[in-house]
Coordinates of N, CA and C in Angstrom, one line a residue:
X1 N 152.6 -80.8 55.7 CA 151.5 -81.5 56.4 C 150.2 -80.9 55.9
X2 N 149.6 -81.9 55.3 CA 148.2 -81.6 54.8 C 147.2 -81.2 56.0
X3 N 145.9 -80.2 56.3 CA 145.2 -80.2 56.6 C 143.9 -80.5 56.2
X4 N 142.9 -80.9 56.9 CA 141.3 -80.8 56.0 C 140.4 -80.5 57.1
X5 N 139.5 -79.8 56.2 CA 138.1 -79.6 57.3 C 137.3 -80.9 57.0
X6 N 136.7 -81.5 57.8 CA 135.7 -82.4 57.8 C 134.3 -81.8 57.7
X7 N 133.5 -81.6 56.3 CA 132.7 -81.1 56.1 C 131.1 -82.1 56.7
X8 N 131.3 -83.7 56.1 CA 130.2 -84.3 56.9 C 130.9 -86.0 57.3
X9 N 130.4 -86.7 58.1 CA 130.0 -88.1 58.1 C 129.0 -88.5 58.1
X10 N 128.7 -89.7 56.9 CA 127.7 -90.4 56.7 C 127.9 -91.9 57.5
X11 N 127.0 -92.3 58.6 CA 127.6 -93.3 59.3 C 126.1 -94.1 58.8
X12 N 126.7 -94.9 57.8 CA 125.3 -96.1 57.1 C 125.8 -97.0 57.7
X13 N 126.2 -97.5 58.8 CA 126.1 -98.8 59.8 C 125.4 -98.6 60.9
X14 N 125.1 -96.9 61.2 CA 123.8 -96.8 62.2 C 122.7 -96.4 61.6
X15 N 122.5 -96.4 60.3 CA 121.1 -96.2 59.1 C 121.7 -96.7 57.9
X16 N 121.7 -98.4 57.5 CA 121.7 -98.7 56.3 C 120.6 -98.6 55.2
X17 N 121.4 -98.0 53.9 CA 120.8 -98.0 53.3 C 119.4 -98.8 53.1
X18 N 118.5 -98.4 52.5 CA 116.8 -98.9 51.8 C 117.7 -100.1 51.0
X19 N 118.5 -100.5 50.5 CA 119.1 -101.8 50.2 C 120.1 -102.7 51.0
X20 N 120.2 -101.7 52.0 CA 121.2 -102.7 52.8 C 122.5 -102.4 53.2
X21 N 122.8 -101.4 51.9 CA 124.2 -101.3 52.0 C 124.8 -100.8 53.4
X22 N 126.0 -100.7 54.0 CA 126.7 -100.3 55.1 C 127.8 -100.0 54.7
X23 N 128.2 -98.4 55.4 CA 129.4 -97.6 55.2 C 129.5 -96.3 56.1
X24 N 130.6 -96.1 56.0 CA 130.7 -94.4 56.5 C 131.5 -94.0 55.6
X25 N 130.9 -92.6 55.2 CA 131.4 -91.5 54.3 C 131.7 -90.4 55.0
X26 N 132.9 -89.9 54.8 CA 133.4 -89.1 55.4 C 134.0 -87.7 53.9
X27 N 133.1 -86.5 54.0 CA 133.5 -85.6 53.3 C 134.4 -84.4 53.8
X28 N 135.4 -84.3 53.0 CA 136.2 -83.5 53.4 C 136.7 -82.5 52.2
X29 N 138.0 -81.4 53.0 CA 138.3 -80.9 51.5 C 139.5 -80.0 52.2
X30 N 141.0 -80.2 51.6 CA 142.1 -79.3 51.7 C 142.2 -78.2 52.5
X31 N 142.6 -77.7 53.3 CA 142.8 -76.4 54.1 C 143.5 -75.2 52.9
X32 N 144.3 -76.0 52.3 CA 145.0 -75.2 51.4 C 144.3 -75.1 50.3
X33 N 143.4 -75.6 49.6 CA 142.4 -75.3 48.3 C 141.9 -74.9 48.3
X34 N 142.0 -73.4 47.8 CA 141.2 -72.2 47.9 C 139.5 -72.3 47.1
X35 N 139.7 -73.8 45.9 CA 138.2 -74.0 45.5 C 137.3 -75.2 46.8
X36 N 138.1 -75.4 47.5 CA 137.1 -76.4 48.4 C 136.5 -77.3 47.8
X37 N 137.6 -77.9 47.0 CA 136.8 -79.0 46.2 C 136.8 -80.4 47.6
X38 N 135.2 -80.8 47.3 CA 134.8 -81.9 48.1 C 135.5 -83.3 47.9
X39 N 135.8 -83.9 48.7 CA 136.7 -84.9 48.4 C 136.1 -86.3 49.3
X40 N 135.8 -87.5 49.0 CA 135.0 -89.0 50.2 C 136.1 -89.6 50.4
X41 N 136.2 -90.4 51.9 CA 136.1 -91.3 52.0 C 135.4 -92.4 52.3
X42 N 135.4 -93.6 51.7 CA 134.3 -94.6 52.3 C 134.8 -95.5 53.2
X43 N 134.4 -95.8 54.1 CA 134.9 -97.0 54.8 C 134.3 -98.0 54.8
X44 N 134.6 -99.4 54.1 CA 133.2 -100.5 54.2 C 134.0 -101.3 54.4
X45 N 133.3 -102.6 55.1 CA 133.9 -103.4 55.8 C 134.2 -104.4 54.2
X46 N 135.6 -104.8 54.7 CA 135.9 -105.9 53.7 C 134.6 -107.1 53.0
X47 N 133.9 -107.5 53.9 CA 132.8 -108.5 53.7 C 131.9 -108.1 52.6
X48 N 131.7 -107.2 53.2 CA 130.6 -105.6 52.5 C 131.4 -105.9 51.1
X49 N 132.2 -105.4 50.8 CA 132.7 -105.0 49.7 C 133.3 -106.4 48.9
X50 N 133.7 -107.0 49.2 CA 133.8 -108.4 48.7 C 132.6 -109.0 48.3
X51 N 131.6 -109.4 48.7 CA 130.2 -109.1 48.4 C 129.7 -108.8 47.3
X52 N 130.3 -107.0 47.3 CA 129.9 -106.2 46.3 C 130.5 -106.8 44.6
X53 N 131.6 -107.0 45.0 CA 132.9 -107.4 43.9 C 132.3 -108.5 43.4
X54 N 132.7 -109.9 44.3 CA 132.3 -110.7 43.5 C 131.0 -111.5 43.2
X55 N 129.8 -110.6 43.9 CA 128.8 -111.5 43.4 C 127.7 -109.7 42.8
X56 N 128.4 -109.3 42.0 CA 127.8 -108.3 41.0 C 126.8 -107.8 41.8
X57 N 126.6 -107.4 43.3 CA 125.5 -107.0 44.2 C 124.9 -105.4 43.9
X58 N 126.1 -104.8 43.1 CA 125.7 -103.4 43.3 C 124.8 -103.4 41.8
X59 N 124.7 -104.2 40.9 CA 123.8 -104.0 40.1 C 122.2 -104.5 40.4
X60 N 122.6 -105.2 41.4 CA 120.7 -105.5 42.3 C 120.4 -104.4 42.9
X61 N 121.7 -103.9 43.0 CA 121.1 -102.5 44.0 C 120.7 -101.5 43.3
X62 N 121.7 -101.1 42.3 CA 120.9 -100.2 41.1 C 119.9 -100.5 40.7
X63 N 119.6 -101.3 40.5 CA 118.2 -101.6 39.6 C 117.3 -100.8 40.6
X64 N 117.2 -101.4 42.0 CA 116.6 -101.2 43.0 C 116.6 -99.9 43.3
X65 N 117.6 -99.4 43.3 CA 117.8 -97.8 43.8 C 116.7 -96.8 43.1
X66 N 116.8 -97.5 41.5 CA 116.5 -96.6 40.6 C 115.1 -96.6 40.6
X67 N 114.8 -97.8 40.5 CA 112.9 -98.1 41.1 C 112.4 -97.2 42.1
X68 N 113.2 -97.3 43.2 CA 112.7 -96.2 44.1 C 113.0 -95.0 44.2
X69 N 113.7 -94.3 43.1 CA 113.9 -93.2 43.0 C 112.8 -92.7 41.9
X70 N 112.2 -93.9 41.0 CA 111.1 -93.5 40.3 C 109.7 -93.5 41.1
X71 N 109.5 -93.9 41.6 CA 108.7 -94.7 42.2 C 108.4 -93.0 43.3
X72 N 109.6 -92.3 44.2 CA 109.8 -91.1 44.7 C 109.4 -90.1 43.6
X73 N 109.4 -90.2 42.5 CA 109.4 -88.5 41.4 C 108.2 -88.7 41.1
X74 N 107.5 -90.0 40.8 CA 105.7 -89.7 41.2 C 104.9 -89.9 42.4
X75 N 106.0 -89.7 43.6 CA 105.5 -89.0 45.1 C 104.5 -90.7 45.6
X76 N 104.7 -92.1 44.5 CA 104.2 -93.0 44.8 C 104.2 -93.2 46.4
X77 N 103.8 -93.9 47.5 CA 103.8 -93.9 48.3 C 104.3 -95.7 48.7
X78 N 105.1 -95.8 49.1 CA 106.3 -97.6 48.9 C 106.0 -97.9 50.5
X79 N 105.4 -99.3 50.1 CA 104.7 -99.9 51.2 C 105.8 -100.2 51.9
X80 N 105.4 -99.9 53.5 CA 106.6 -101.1 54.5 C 106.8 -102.6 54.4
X81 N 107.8 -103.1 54.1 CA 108.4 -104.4 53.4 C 108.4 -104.6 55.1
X82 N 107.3 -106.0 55.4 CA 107.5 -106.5 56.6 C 108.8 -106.8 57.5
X83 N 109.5 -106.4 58.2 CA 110.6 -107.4 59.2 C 110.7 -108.5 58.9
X84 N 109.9 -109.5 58.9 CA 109.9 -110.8 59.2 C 110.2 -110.7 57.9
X85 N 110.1 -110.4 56.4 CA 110.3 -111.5 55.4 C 111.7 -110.6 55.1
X86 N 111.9 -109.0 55.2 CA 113.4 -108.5 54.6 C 114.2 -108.2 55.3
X87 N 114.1 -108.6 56.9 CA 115.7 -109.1 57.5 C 116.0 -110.5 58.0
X88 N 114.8 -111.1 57.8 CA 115.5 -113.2 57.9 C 115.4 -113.9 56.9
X89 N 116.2 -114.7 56.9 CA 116.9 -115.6 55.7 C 116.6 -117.5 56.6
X90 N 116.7 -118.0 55.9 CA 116.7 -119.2 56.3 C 118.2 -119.3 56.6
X91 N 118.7 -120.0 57.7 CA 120.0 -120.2 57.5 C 120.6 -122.2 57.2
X92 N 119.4 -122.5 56.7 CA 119.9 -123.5 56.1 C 119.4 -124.0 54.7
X93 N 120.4 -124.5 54.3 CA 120.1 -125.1 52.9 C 119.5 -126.7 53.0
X94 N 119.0 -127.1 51.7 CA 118.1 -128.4 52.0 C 119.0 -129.4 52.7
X95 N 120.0 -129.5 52.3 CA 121.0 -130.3 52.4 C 121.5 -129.7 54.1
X96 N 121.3 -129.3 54.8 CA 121.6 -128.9 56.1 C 122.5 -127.9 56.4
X97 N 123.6 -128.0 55.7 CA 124.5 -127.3 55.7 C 124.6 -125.9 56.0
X98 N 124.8 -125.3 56.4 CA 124.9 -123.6 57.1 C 125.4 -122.8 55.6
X99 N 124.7 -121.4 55.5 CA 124.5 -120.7 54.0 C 125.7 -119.4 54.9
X100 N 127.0 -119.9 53.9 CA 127.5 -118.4 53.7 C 127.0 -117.2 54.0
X101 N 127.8 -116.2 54.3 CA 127.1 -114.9 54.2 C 127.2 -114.5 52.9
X102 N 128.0 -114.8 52.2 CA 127.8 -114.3 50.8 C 126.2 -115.0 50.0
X103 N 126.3 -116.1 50.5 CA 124.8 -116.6 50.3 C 123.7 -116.2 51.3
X104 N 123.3 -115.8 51.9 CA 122.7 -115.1 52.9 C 122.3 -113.8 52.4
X105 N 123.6 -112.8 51.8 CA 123.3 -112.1 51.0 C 122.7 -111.7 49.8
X106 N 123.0 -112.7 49.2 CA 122.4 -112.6 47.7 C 121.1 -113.2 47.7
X107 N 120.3 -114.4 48.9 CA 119.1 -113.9 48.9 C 118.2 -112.9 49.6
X108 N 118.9 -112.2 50.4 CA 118.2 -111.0 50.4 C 118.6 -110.1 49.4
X109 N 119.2 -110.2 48.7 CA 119.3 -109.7 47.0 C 118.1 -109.8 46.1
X110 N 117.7 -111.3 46.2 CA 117.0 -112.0 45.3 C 115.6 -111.3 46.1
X111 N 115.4 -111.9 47.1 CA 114.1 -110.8 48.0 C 114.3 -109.3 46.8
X112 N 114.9 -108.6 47.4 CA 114.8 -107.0 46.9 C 114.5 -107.5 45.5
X113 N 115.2 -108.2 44.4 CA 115.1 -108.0 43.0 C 113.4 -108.5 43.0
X114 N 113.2 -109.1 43.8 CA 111.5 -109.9 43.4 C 110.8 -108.1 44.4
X115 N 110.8 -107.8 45.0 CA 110.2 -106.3 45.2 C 110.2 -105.5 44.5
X116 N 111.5 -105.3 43.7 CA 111.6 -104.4 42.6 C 110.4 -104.8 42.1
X117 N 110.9 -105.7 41.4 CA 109.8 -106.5 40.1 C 108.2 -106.1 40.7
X118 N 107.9 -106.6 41.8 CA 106.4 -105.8 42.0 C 106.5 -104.2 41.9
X119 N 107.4 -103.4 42.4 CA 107.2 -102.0 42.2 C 107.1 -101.7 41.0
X120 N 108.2 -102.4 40.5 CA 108.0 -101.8 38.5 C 106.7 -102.3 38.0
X121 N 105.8 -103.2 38.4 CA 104.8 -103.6 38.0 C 103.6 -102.6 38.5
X122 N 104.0 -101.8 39.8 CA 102.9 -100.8 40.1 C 103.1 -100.1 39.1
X123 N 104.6 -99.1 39.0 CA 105.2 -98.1 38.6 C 104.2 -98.1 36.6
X124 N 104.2 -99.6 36.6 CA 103.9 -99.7 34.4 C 102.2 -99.4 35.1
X125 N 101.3 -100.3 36.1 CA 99.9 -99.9 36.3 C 99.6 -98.4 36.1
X126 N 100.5 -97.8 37.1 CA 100.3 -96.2 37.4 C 100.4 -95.4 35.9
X127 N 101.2 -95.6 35.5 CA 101.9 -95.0 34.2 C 100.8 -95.0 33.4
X128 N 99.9 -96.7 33.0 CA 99.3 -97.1 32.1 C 97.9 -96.0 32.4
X129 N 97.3 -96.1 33.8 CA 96.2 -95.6 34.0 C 96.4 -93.9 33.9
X130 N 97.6 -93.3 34.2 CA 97.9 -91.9 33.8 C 97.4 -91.4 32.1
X131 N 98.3 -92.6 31.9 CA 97.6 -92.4 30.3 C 96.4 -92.4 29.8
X132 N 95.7 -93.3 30.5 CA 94.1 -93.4 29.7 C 93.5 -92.5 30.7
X133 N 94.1 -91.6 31.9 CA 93.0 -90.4 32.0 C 93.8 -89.2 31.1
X134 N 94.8 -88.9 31.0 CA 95.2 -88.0 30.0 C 94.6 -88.0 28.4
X135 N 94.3 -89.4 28.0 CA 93.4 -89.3 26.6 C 92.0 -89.4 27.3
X136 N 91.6 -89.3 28.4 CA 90.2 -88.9 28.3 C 90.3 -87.1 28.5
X137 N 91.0 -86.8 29.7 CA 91.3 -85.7 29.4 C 91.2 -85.0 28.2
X138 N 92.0 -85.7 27.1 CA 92.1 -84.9 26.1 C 90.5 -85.1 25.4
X139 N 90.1 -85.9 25.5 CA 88.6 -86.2 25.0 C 87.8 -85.0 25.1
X140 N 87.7 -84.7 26.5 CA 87.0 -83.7 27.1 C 87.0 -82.5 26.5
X141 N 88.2 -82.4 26.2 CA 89.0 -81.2 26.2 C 88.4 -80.4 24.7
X142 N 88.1 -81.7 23.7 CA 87.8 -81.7 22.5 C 86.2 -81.2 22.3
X143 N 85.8 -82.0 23.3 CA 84.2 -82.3 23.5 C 83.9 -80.6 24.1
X144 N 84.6 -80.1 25.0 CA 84.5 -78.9 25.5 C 84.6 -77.7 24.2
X145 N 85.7 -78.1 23.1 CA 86.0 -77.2 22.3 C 84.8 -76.8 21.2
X146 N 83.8 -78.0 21.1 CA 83.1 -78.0 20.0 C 81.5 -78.0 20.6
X147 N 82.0 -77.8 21.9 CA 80.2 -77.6 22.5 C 80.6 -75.8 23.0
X148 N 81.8 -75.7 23.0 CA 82.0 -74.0 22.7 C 82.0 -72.7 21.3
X149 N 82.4 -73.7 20.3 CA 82.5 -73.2 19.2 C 80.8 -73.4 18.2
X150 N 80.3 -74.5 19.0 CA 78.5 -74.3 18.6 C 78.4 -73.4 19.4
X151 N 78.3 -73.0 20.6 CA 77.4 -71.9 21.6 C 78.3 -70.6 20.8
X152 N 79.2 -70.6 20.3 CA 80.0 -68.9 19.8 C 79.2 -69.1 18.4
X153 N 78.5 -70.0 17.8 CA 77.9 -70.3 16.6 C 76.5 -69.5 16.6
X154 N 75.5 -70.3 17.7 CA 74.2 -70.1 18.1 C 74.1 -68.4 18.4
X155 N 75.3 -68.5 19.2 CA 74.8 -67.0 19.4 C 75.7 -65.7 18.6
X156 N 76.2 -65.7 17.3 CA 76.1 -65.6 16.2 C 74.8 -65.4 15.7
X157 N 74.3 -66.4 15.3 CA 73.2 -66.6 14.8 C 71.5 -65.8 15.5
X158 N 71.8 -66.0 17.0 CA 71.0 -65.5 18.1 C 70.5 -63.6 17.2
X159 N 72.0 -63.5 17.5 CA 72.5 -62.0 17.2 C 72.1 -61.6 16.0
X160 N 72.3 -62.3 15.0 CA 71.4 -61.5 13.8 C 70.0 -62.1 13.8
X161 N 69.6 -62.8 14.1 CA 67.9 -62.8 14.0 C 67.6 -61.8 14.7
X162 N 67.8 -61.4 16.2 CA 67.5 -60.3 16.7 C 67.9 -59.2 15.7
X163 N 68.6 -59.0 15.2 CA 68.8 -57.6 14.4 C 68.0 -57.7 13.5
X164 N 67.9 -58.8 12.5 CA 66.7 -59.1 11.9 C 65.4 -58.6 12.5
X165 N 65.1 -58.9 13.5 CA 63.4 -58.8 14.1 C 63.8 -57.6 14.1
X166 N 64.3 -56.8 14.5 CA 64.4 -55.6 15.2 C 64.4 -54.8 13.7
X167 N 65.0 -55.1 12.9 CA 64.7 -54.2 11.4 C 63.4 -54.4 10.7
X168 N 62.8 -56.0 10.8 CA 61.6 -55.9 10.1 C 60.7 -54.8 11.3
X169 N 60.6 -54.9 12.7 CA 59.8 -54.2 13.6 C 60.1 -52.6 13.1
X170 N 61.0 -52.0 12.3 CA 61.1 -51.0 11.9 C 60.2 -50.5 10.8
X171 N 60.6 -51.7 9.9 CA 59.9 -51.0 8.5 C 58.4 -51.7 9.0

């Protein structure tokens, strides 16, 4: 009879993911394995995961994930995506007809991938203007080097005229 300690649950059906997703993770690890190797399980509802399967959802989500995980490592600051437009869906099509959940899903897919698309669009602005203050930066930096190496020049120069004056005042 196996035992395990239950190290955590992650319950993303009472906090789904920043994309939506919903699950509980449940980490655990052998009573008898002396390395405690961590071990998941996930539980996601069939729907969820059929979803995932056949309409390639978890690559909208990567994309997505990854945007906001760049978007986090330059501490950018990711506006609140209103209620009204990223948890309602129209639930009809032109044609009248009532939209699957699988269709229901993938446009709030389409939502998220058109968000992305504006964040990567901040993400290239920010980038771009980083750059053109790092080459002015560096401008400066140059401008600083050669208004230093004249002043270590001048007063060089300063230095022997004084010695100069100071030897003719001798003889």
């Amino acid at each position: 009879e196996a035992k395990i300690v239950i190290v955590r649950i992650k319950n993303r059906f009472a906090e789904p993911t920043s994309g939506g997703w919903t699950d509980i993770l449940i980490n655990f690890y052998f009573v008898d394995d002396p390395n405690k190797h961590i071990c998941e399980i996930q539980l996601v509802h069939s729907r969820m995961m059929k979803v995932n399967k056949e309409q390639e959802a978890h690559f909208g989500y990567s994309q997505f994930r990854t945007a906001m995980e760049l978007l986090e490592s330059i501490e950018y600051e990711i506006p609140a995506i209103p209620v009204s437009t990223a948890n309602t869906v129209s639930l009809e099509q032109d044609s009248g007809s009532q939209l699957t959940e699988t269709q229901i899903f993938m446009k709030k897919v389409e939502e998220q991938q058109h968000q992305i698309e504006k964040l990567n669009a901040d993400v290239k602005r920010q980038q771009q203007q980083l750059q053109e203050q790092q080459q002015q930066l560096q401008r400066q930096q140059r401008e600083m080097q050669v208004q230093k190496e004249t002043h270590q020049s001048l007063a060089q120069r300063f230095k022997e005229l004084r010695q100069q004056i100071q030897f003719n005042l001798e003889l």
